[in-house]
Structure formats: structure tokens, C-alpha cells
Short mmCIF file of C-alpha atoms in Angstrom, two decimals:
data_model
loop_
_atom_site.label_atom_id
_atom_site.label_comp_id
_atom_site.label_asym_id
_atom_site.label_seq_id
_atom_site.Cartn_x
_atom_site.Cartn_y
_atom_site.Cartn_z
CA MET A 1284 -3.79 19.94 19.77
CA THR A 1285 -3.82 15.96 18.95
CA ASP A 1286 -4.71 13.58 21.73
CA LYS A 1287 -1.76 11.29 22.16
CA ARG A 1288 -3.48 8.69 23.88
CA VAL A 1289 -2.44 5.17 23.71
CA VAL A 1290 -4.04 3.31 20.87
CA LYS A 1291 -3.98 -0.91 20.98
CA TRP A 1292 -3.44 -2.88 18.10
CA GLY A 1293 -4.05 -6.30 17.07
CA ILE A 1294 -2.43 -8.02 14.11
CA MET A 1295 -4.13 -10.70 11.83
CA GLY A 1296 -1.78 -12.59 10.06
CA PRO A 1297 1.69 -13.98 11.77
CA GLY A 1298 3.80 -13.62 8.44
CA GLY A 1299 7.06 -11.78 7.61
CA ILE A 1300 5.21 -8.61 6.73
CA SER A 1301 3.45 -8.46 10.04
CA GLY A 1302 6.78 -9.14 11.73
CA ASN A 1303 8.21 -5.93 10.10
CA PHE A 1304 5.06 -4.14 11.01
CA ALA A 1305 5.25 -5.11 14.66
CA SER A 1306 9.00 -4.41 14.89
CA GLU A 1307 8.34 -0.51 13.62
CA LEU A 1308 5.36 0.12 16.00
CA LYS A 1309 8.10 1.19 18.63
CA HIS A 1310 8.78 4.20 16.15
CA ALA A 1311 4.92 5.30 16.31
CA PRO A 1312 4.32 7.15 19.54
CA GLY A 1313 1.44 5.92 21.57
CA ALA A 1314 1.25 2.63 19.92
CA GLU A 1315 0.66 -0.64 22.01
CA LEU A 1316 0.48 -4.11 20.43
CA VAL A 1317 -1.45 -6.34 22.45
CA ALA A 1318 -2.75 -9.33 20.38
CA VAL A 1319 -2.02 -11.08 17.41
CA ALA A 1320 -4.02 -14.11 15.57
CA GLY A 1321 -3.55 -16.53 12.69
CA ARG A 1322 -5.14 -19.69 11.13
CA SER A 1323 -2.41 -21.53 13.06
CA LYS A 1324 -2.29 -21.04 16.87
CA GLU A 1325 1.22 -22.39 16.82
CA LYS A 1326 2.45 -19.65 14.54
CA ALA A 1327 0.49 -17.00 16.53
CA ASP A 1328 2.18 -18.04 19.80
CA ALA A 1329 5.65 -18.07 17.96
CA PHE A 1330 5.07 -14.47 16.82
CA ALA A 1331 3.52 -13.43 19.99
CA GLU A 1332 6.90 -14.70 21.97
CA LYS A 1333 9.38 -13.12 19.16
CA HIS A 1334 7.44 -9.65 19.41
CA GLY A 1335 6.56 -9.56 23.15
CA VAL A 1336 2.82 -9.62 22.31
CA PRO A 1337 0.60 -10.50 25.27
CA ARG A 1338 -2.09 -12.81 23.68
CA ALA A 1339 -2.27 -14.77 20.79
CA TYR A 1340 -5.37 -16.43 18.84
CA GLY A 1341 -5.87 -19.08 16.31
CA SER A 1342 -8.72 -17.40 14.59
CA CYS A 1343 -9.71 -14.22 13.21
CA GLU A 1344 -12.67 -14.60 14.87
CA GLU A 1345 -11.04 -14.56 18.41
CA LEU A 1346 -9.00 -11.19 17.52
CA ALA A 1347 -12.52 -9.63 16.52
CA GLY A 1348 -13.76 -10.66 20.01
CA ASP A 1349 -11.02 -9.28 22.00
CA PRO A 1350 -12.28 -6.16 23.60
CA GLU A 1351 -8.96 -4.35 24.23
CA VAL A 1352 -7.78 -4.24 20.41
CA GLU A 1353 -8.97 -0.81 18.76
CA ILE A 1354 -7.38 -1.15 15.40
CA VAL A 1355 -6.03 -4.38 13.57
CA TYR A 1356 -3.23 -4.32 11.01
CA VAL A 1357 -4.30 -7.02 8.48
CA GLY A 1358 -0.99 -8.72 7.16
CA THR A 1359 -2.53 -11.89 5.73
CA LEU A 1360 -2.28 -12.96 1.91
CA HIS A 1361 -4.73 -10.54 -0.26
CA PRO A 1362 -6.94 -13.50 -1.27
CA VAL A 1363 -8.25 -13.60 2.29
CA HIS A 1364 -8.28 -9.86 3.17
CA ARG A 1365 -12.08 -9.31 2.52
CA GLU A 1366 -12.78 -12.22 4.89
CA ASN A 1367 -10.54 -11.09 7.26
CA VAL A 1368 -11.45 -7.49 7.28
CA LEU A 1369 -15.29 -8.09 7.00
CA THR A 1370 -14.76 -10.39 10.08
CA LEU A 1371 -13.00 -7.70 12.08
CA LEU A 1372 -15.41 -4.75 10.99
CA ARG A 1373 -18.43 -6.85 12.37
CA GLY A 1374 -16.33 -7.11 15.61
CA GLY A 1375 -15.96 -3.42 15.66
CA LYS A 1376 -12.38 -3.05 14.90
CA ALA A 1377 -10.72 -0.31 12.86
CA ILE A 1378 -8.64 -1.45 9.88
CA LEU A 1379 -5.38 -0.86 8.49
CA CYS A 1380 -5.08 -3.43 5.60
CA GLU A 1381 -2.01 -4.32 3.70
CA LYS A 1382 -1.87 -3.68 -0.09
CA PRO A 1383 -3.42 -4.88 -2.33
CA PHE A 1384 -6.60 -4.08 -0.45
CA THR A 1385 -8.51 -6.76 -1.87
CA MET A 1386 -8.39 -9.07 -5.20
CA THR A 1387 -11.04 -7.02 -6.90
CA GLU A 1388 -12.73 -3.57 -6.98
CA ALA A 1389 -16.01 -5.21 -5.78
CA GLU A 1390 -14.39 -6.82 -2.96
CA ALA A 1391 -12.90 -3.34 -1.85
CA ARG A 1392 -16.46 -1.58 -2.47
CA GLU A 1393 -17.87 -4.31 -0.16
CA ILE A 1394 -15.54 -3.53 2.59
CA ALA A 1395 -15.94 0.25 1.96
CA GLU A 1396 -19.98 -0.26 2.52
CA GLU A 1397 -19.33 -2.25 5.69
CA ALA A 1398 -17.21 0.43 7.19
CA ARG A 1399 -19.33 3.26 6.71
CA LYS A 1400 -22.40 1.41 7.93
CA ARG A 1401 -20.67 0.68 10.99
CA ASN A 1402 -18.95 4.14 11.24
CA LEU A 1403 -15.44 2.44 11.49
CA PHE A 1404 -12.07 3.79 10.23
CA VAL A 1405 -10.33 1.72 7.41
CA MET A 1406 -7.00 2.46 5.56
CA GLU A 1407 -5.04 0.55 2.91
CA ALA A 1408 -1.71 0.33 4.08
CA MET A 1409 0.18 1.87 1.07
CA TRP A 1410 3.10 2.80 3.59
CA THR A 1411 5.09 4.78 0.85
CA ARG A 1412 2.30 7.52 0.90
CA TYR A 1413 3.17 8.41 4.40
CA LEU A 1414 6.92 8.60 4.26
CA PRO A 1415 8.19 12.14 4.95
CA VAL A 1416 9.92 12.58 1.48
CA ILE A 1417 6.61 11.61 -0.28
CA ARG A 1418 4.72 14.04 1.48
CA GLN A 1419 7.26 16.88 0.44
CA VAL A 1420 6.98 15.77 -3.04
CA ARG A 1421 3.20 16.00 -2.67
CA SER A 1422 3.48 19.53 -0.97
CA TRP A 1423 5.78 20.37 -4.27
CA LEU A 1424 2.89 19.12 -6.56
CA ARG A 1425 0.25 21.22 -4.60
CA GLU A 1426 2.50 24.34 -4.73
CA GLY A 1427 2.86 23.98 -8.51
CA ALA A 1428 6.72 23.72 -8.17
CA ILE A 1429 7.07 22.09 -11.46
CA GLY A 1430 3.99 23.46 -13.07
CA GLU A 1431 1.33 20.83 -14.40
CA VAL A 1432 2.80 17.13 -14.43
CA LYS A 1433 2.93 15.75 -18.12
CA LEU A 1434 4.72 12.75 -17.47
CA LEU A 1435 5.60 10.21 -14.67
CA LYS A 1436 8.05 7.35 -14.78
CA ALA A 1437 7.99 5.09 -12.00
CA GLU A 1438 9.16 1.23 -11.82
CA PHE A 1439 9.64 -1.25 -9.06
CA GLY A 1440 10.92 -4.51 -9.55
CA PHE A 1441 13.03 -7.35 -7.82
CA ASP A 1442 14.32 -10.81 -8.65
CA ALA A 1443 12.78 -13.11 -6.31
CA GLY A 1444 14.25 -15.94 -7.98
CA TRP A 1445 12.05 -19.24 -9.03
CA ASN A 1446 9.73 -20.63 -6.47
CA PRO A 1447 6.49 -21.72 -8.00
CA GLU A 1448 5.32 -22.50 -4.69
CA GLY A 1449 5.87 -19.29 -3.07
CA ARG A 1450 3.58 -16.30 -2.51
CA LEU A 1451 4.65 -14.45 -5.44
CA LEU A 1452 4.53 -17.01 -8.11
CA ASN A 1453 1.52 -19.15 -7.04
CA LYS A 1454 -1.90 -18.16 -8.43
CA GLU A 1455 -3.62 -20.01 -5.60
CA LYS A 1456 -2.07 -17.38 -3.27
CA GLY A 1457 -2.96 -14.29 -5.54
CA GLY A 1458 0.58 -14.22 -7.02
CA GLY A 1459 2.08 -12.04 -9.61
CA THR A 1460 3.61 -8.72 -9.91
CA LEU A 1461 0.78 -6.39 -10.40
CA LEU A 1462 -0.81 -7.46 -7.06
CA ASP A 1463 2.63 -7.31 -5.38
CA ALA A 1464 5.58 -4.95 -6.18
CA GLY A 1465 3.66 -3.63 -9.23
CA ILE A 1466 0.82 -2.23 -7.09
CA TYR A 1467 3.46 0.56 -5.89
CA PRO A 1468 3.78 2.48 -9.35
CA VAL A 1469 0.12 2.18 -9.96
CA SER A 1470 -0.59 3.85 -6.56
CA PHE A 1471 2.02 6.42 -7.21
CA ALA A 1472 0.39 7.63 -10.49
CA SER A 1473 -2.68 7.82 -8.75
CA MET A 1474 -1.28 9.87 -6.03
CA VAL A 1475 0.43 12.36 -8.47
CA TYR A 1476 -2.72 12.58 -10.78
CA GLY A 1477 -5.31 12.16 -8.59
CA GLU A 1478 -7.64 10.40 -11.00
CA ARG A 1479 -7.96 7.17 -12.75
CA PRO A 1480 -6.53 6.92 -16.40
CA SER A 1481 -8.69 7.71 -19.45
CA ARG A 1482 -6.80 5.01 -21.17
CA ILE A 1483 -4.62 2.13 -20.40
CA LEU A 1484 -2.28 0.15 -22.56
CA SER A 1485 -0.64 -2.56 -21.01
CA THR A 1486 1.73 -5.65 -21.87
CA ALA A 1487 2.78 -8.57 -19.53
CA PHE A 1488 5.15 -12.00 -19.48
CA ILE A 1489 2.89 -14.42 -18.10
CA GLY A 1490 5.07 -17.19 -16.96
CA GLU A 1491 4.44 -20.91 -16.86
CA THR A 1492 2.63 -20.65 -13.27
CA GLY A 1493 0.03 -18.46 -14.91
CA VAL A 1494 0.98 -15.11 -13.25
CA ASP A 1495 2.33 -11.98 -14.51
CA GLU A 1496 6.35 -12.02 -13.74
CA GLN A 1497 6.61 -8.40 -15.20
CA TYR A 1498 4.67 -6.00 -16.97
CA SER A 1499 4.66 -2.45 -18.61
CA LEU A 1500 1.99 0.11 -18.48
CA LEU A 1501 1.17 3.26 -20.44
CA PHE A 1502 -1.51 5.37 -18.68
CA GLU A 1503 -3.25 8.18 -20.45
CA TYR A 1504 -4.99 11.16 -18.80
CA GLU A 1505 -6.87 14.39 -20.07
CA GLY A 1506 -4.72 17.05 -21.19
CA GLY A 1507 -1.95 14.97 -22.61
CA ARG A 1508 -0.73 13.65 -18.97
CA ILE A 1509 1.02 10.33 -19.48
CA ALA A 1510 2.50 7.61 -16.83
CA SER A 1511 4.94 5.22 -17.94
CA LEU A 1512 5.01 2.29 -15.44
CA HIS A 1513 6.87 -1.08 -14.88
CA GLY A 1514 6.96 -3.75 -12.58
CA GLY A 1515 8.57 -7.42 -12.12
CA VAL A 1516 9.17 -9.98 -9.43
CA ARG A 1517 11.92 -11.85 -11.44
CA LEU A 1518 13.74 -8.66 -12.92
CA ALA A 1519 15.71 -6.36 -10.57
CA MET A 1520 14.93 -2.61 -11.58
CA ASN A 1521 16.32 0.73 -10.41
CA ASN A 1522 13.12 1.48 -8.70
CA ASP A 1523 13.12 5.24 -9.07
CA ALA A 1524 10.54 7.77 -9.83
CA TRP A 1525 10.75 10.94 -12.16
CA LEU A 1526 7.91 13.48 -12.50
CA TYR A 1527 8.23 15.74 -15.64
CA GLY A 1528 6.42 19.01 -15.40
CA THR A 1529 5.80 22.26 -17.62
CA LYS A 1530 8.19 24.07 -14.98
CA GLY A 1531 10.66 21.41 -14.02
CA LYS A 1532 11.17 17.97 -12.62
CA ILE A 1533 11.34 15.77 -9.66
CA HIS A 1534 13.43 12.90 -8.97
CA VAL A 1535 12.94 10.35 -6.19
CA PRO A 1536 15.15 7.56 -5.99
CA ASN A 1537 14.00 4.37 -4.67
CA PHE A 1538 10.63 5.85 -4.52
CA LEU A 1539 9.11 2.85 -2.61
CA ALA A 1540 10.87 3.43 0.62
CA ALA A 1541 12.20 7.02 -0.32
CA LYS A 1542 14.87 8.59 1.87
CA GLU A 1543 15.62 11.50 -0.66
CA ALA A 1544 13.93 13.37 -3.60
CA THR A 1545 15.18 16.37 -5.49
CA LEU A 1546 13.45 19.33 -6.95
CA TYR A 1547 14.67 20.79 -10.23
CA ALA A 1548 12.56 23.81 -11.01
CA ASN A 1549 13.28 25.64 -14.07
CA GLY A 1550 15.72 28.53 -13.63
CA GLU A 1551 16.31 27.46 -9.88
CA GLU A 1552 19.19 25.87 -8.05
CA PRO A 1553 18.02 22.12 -7.31
CA VAL A 1554 16.48 21.38 -3.91
CA THR A 1555 17.07 18.16 -2.21
CA VAL A 1556 15.34 16.79 0.93
CA THR A 1557 16.49 13.71 2.86
CA ASP A 1558 15.09 11.70 5.58
CA ASP A 1559 17.75 10.19 8.05
CA ARG A 1560 15.57 7.75 9.71
CA ASP A 1561 16.98 4.64 10.70
CA PHE A 1562 14.12 2.22 10.29
CA VAL A 1563 12.15 0.96 7.18
CA GLY A 1564 9.33 3.34 7.53
CA HIS A 1565 6.23 1.25 7.98
CA ALA A 1566 5.83 3.19 11.41
CA PHE A 1567 4.29 6.21 9.31
CA GLN A 1568 1.34 4.53 8.26
CA ALA A 1569 0.70 3.45 11.91
CA ILE A 1570 1.08 6.98 13.15
CA GLU A 1571 -1.38 8.39 10.33
CA ALA A 1572 -3.75 5.78 11.38
CA MET A 1573 -3.47 6.65 14.74
CA ASP A 1574 -4.18 10.25 14.24
CA CYS A 1575 -7.29 9.63 12.15
CA LEU A 1576 -8.68 7.59 15.39
CA ARG A 1577 -7.55 10.14 17.80
CA GLU A 1578 -8.97 12.96 15.70
CA GLY A 1579 -12.41 10.66 15.03
CA ARG A 1580 -11.81 10.65 11.19
CA LYS A 1581 -13.01 7.49 9.58
CA GLU A 1582 -10.75 7.95 6.43
CA SER A 1583 -7.11 9.24 5.77
CA ALA A 1584 -7.25 12.05 3.44
CA GLU A 1585 -3.86 10.69 2.04
CA MET A 1586 -5.27 7.43 1.18
CA PRO A 1587 -9.18 7.69 1.09
CA LEU A 1588 -11.16 4.52 0.56
CA ASP A 1589 -12.71 5.99 -2.76
CA GLU A 1590 -9.06 6.13 -3.96
CA THR A 1591 -8.49 2.49 -3.01
CA ILE A 1592 -11.37 1.41 -4.82
CA GLU A 1593 -10.56 3.06 -8.03
CA LEU A 1594 -7.32 1.42 -7.80
CA MET A 1595 -8.71 -1.79 -7.55
CA GLY A 1596 -10.75 -1.05 -10.69
CA THR A 1597 -7.59 -0.08 -12.49
CA LEU A 1598 -5.79 -3.50 -11.82
CA ASP A 1599 -9.00 -5.12 -12.68
CA GLU A 1600 -9.00 -3.52 -16.07
CA ILE A 1601 -5.35 -4.07 -16.52
CA ARG A 1602 -5.62 -7.96 -15.60
CA SER A 1603 -8.37 -8.07 -18.00
CA GLN A 1604 -6.48 -7.26 -20.92
CA TRP A 1605 -4.07 -10.07 -19.99
CA ASN A 1606 -6.88 -12.50 -19.71
CA LEU A 1607 -5.46 -12.99 -16.11
CA THR A 1608 -7.94 -14.39 -13.63
CA TYR A 1609 -7.83 -15.88 -10.25
CA PRO A 1610 -9.47 -18.82 -8.47
#
């Protein structure tokens, strides 16, 4: 039986996504949030007051030096993930790092090497992976419920409006669809097929701020398997995923935050699974991370570091096709 001992959390980055994570920790049994840090002590103090966090720091180094913190959720902007995570690893902290994990494959490899050298747990916070409905979809795939998957169609897009200084469209802040909304369909394809595509065809609309506002991708895999993926930050989409196999299909409405999935196995009545949770679902990734820590595992089998590295390599290759580089 897993030891349900209390795991004490820190948060790096007192922004909006970190606020969501802090609010959801109450749904993760045994989680205790004890510290938060940011580049601004004032913002960290405000975050601590709002979420009832005992200690607030004005730097990542201070958080890394807090002896009570066992694991840190890194919710800063992705251009500083590498710097933040390496600092925390050198302070002996386990890591749950928000997506995209880094800016490049090289940065992801550097973090993995540091974590393995120090024998510390690190996991990408691809929260969709840990949702109960998505776990059921993975179970159907393992069981061969729809045979061999030949085609995956997935999209995630929303209209964030025009804000050239905001995170989503600002090149200095790592903006663009692929490194935000767009990573979800790409990661979903990696989950379904379990490997990097052998060939990538892509197109994107690069807006006036110099980042991709929408994209379309076509991944080819060995054996005639295909993924058709789409994303956007100025275009609202249905955000569904369809998996078509040799013996049936699976539909996952709003796959990002999935609360329902339907299995259509050839010759059988459709089977629908639902999740009636009343919270967003970020807590499930915290539960996975804590289970790993309690069991002494240094990586999650559901989101291993090698897969995260490969995903960053795939994103690198796609951006190279667009000649999109960052400072």
C-alpha cells in the first residue's frame, strides 16, 4: 500500500496558472503548500496571502534553500524554465514543471541530465495525461479495443484576442501557438502513438508580432499511421480528439480537460465513460507526482523524461520549418 505521507510543496512563479494549481491542491490528498517564490517579493506576498501560503520569497534561490519544501511546481514563463528548474534541482528539490517543459530539446536534455545526476524526481506538468478519462482511453488502447490506431485527429484553439504585449503573442515571452495551446495536440499524438513521427508536414500563420497564431500539422508514422493536428491562439476550435483504428474509434470531446470519452468498437454498443469532478483537474498531476515520490520513483511512467525530450525535439523541428526562432 502506498504511504500517504504529507508532501510539502513550493510554487515558483506567482502567476495565474500557479494560482489555479494552488487552488486545486486541496483535491490532492496529502499535499501541503508551504512556500511560494517569484522575482517580485510583493507579488509572492500577495499570492501567499490569497492562497494561505506560510512563506513567500523574492527569488528562486531562496525557495531552493527552503529545507521544508520537497517538491516545487514551476509555473513561470517557459523561457525561464531551464534557469528555474536547474536552480531548484541544485537545491535538492523534486520538480513538476509546467508545459512547455523548456524552449528547446537541448534545454530539456540538460535538465534531465541534472536530475538523473542528482537522483531527483522531475515530471512535465502535462495535466491532461493524468485525467481519469484519459487514463481510460489509454487503457482501451493498450487492450486493443479499436485495433491499431491509423488516424488521430486532435485540435486545441481559442481566441485570446489581440494583445501584442501579452504572453501569447510576445516573442520575448516565448509566445505563439505551438508553445502554448499547440503543445496539447502534439503531446496527445505522442501519447497515442508512443514515438516521434517519421515525417512532419506543417504550415503556420506567422502574425505581425513574429509568432505563430495558428498551425496545422500532419505527422506520419511507420505503417501508414497518421496524426492530423491543429492549434491556434486567435481562433476558437472544437477542441475534440478522434482516434480511428482498424476495429473501431474513440471520441474524446474537449480532450484537453476531458470529462467524457466514447468507445465505438466495431459490432458492439458504444461505451461512454464520464468524470463528474467539480474541479478543473490540475490536482491529478499533483497526485501522480506525490505517488512517485512516496514510492521512490524518479520519473512518471505516464510522462517519462525521455518522452518530454522527444516532444521538445519535435517542436524544434516544426519551428525550423517555419524559420521561427526566439531570442
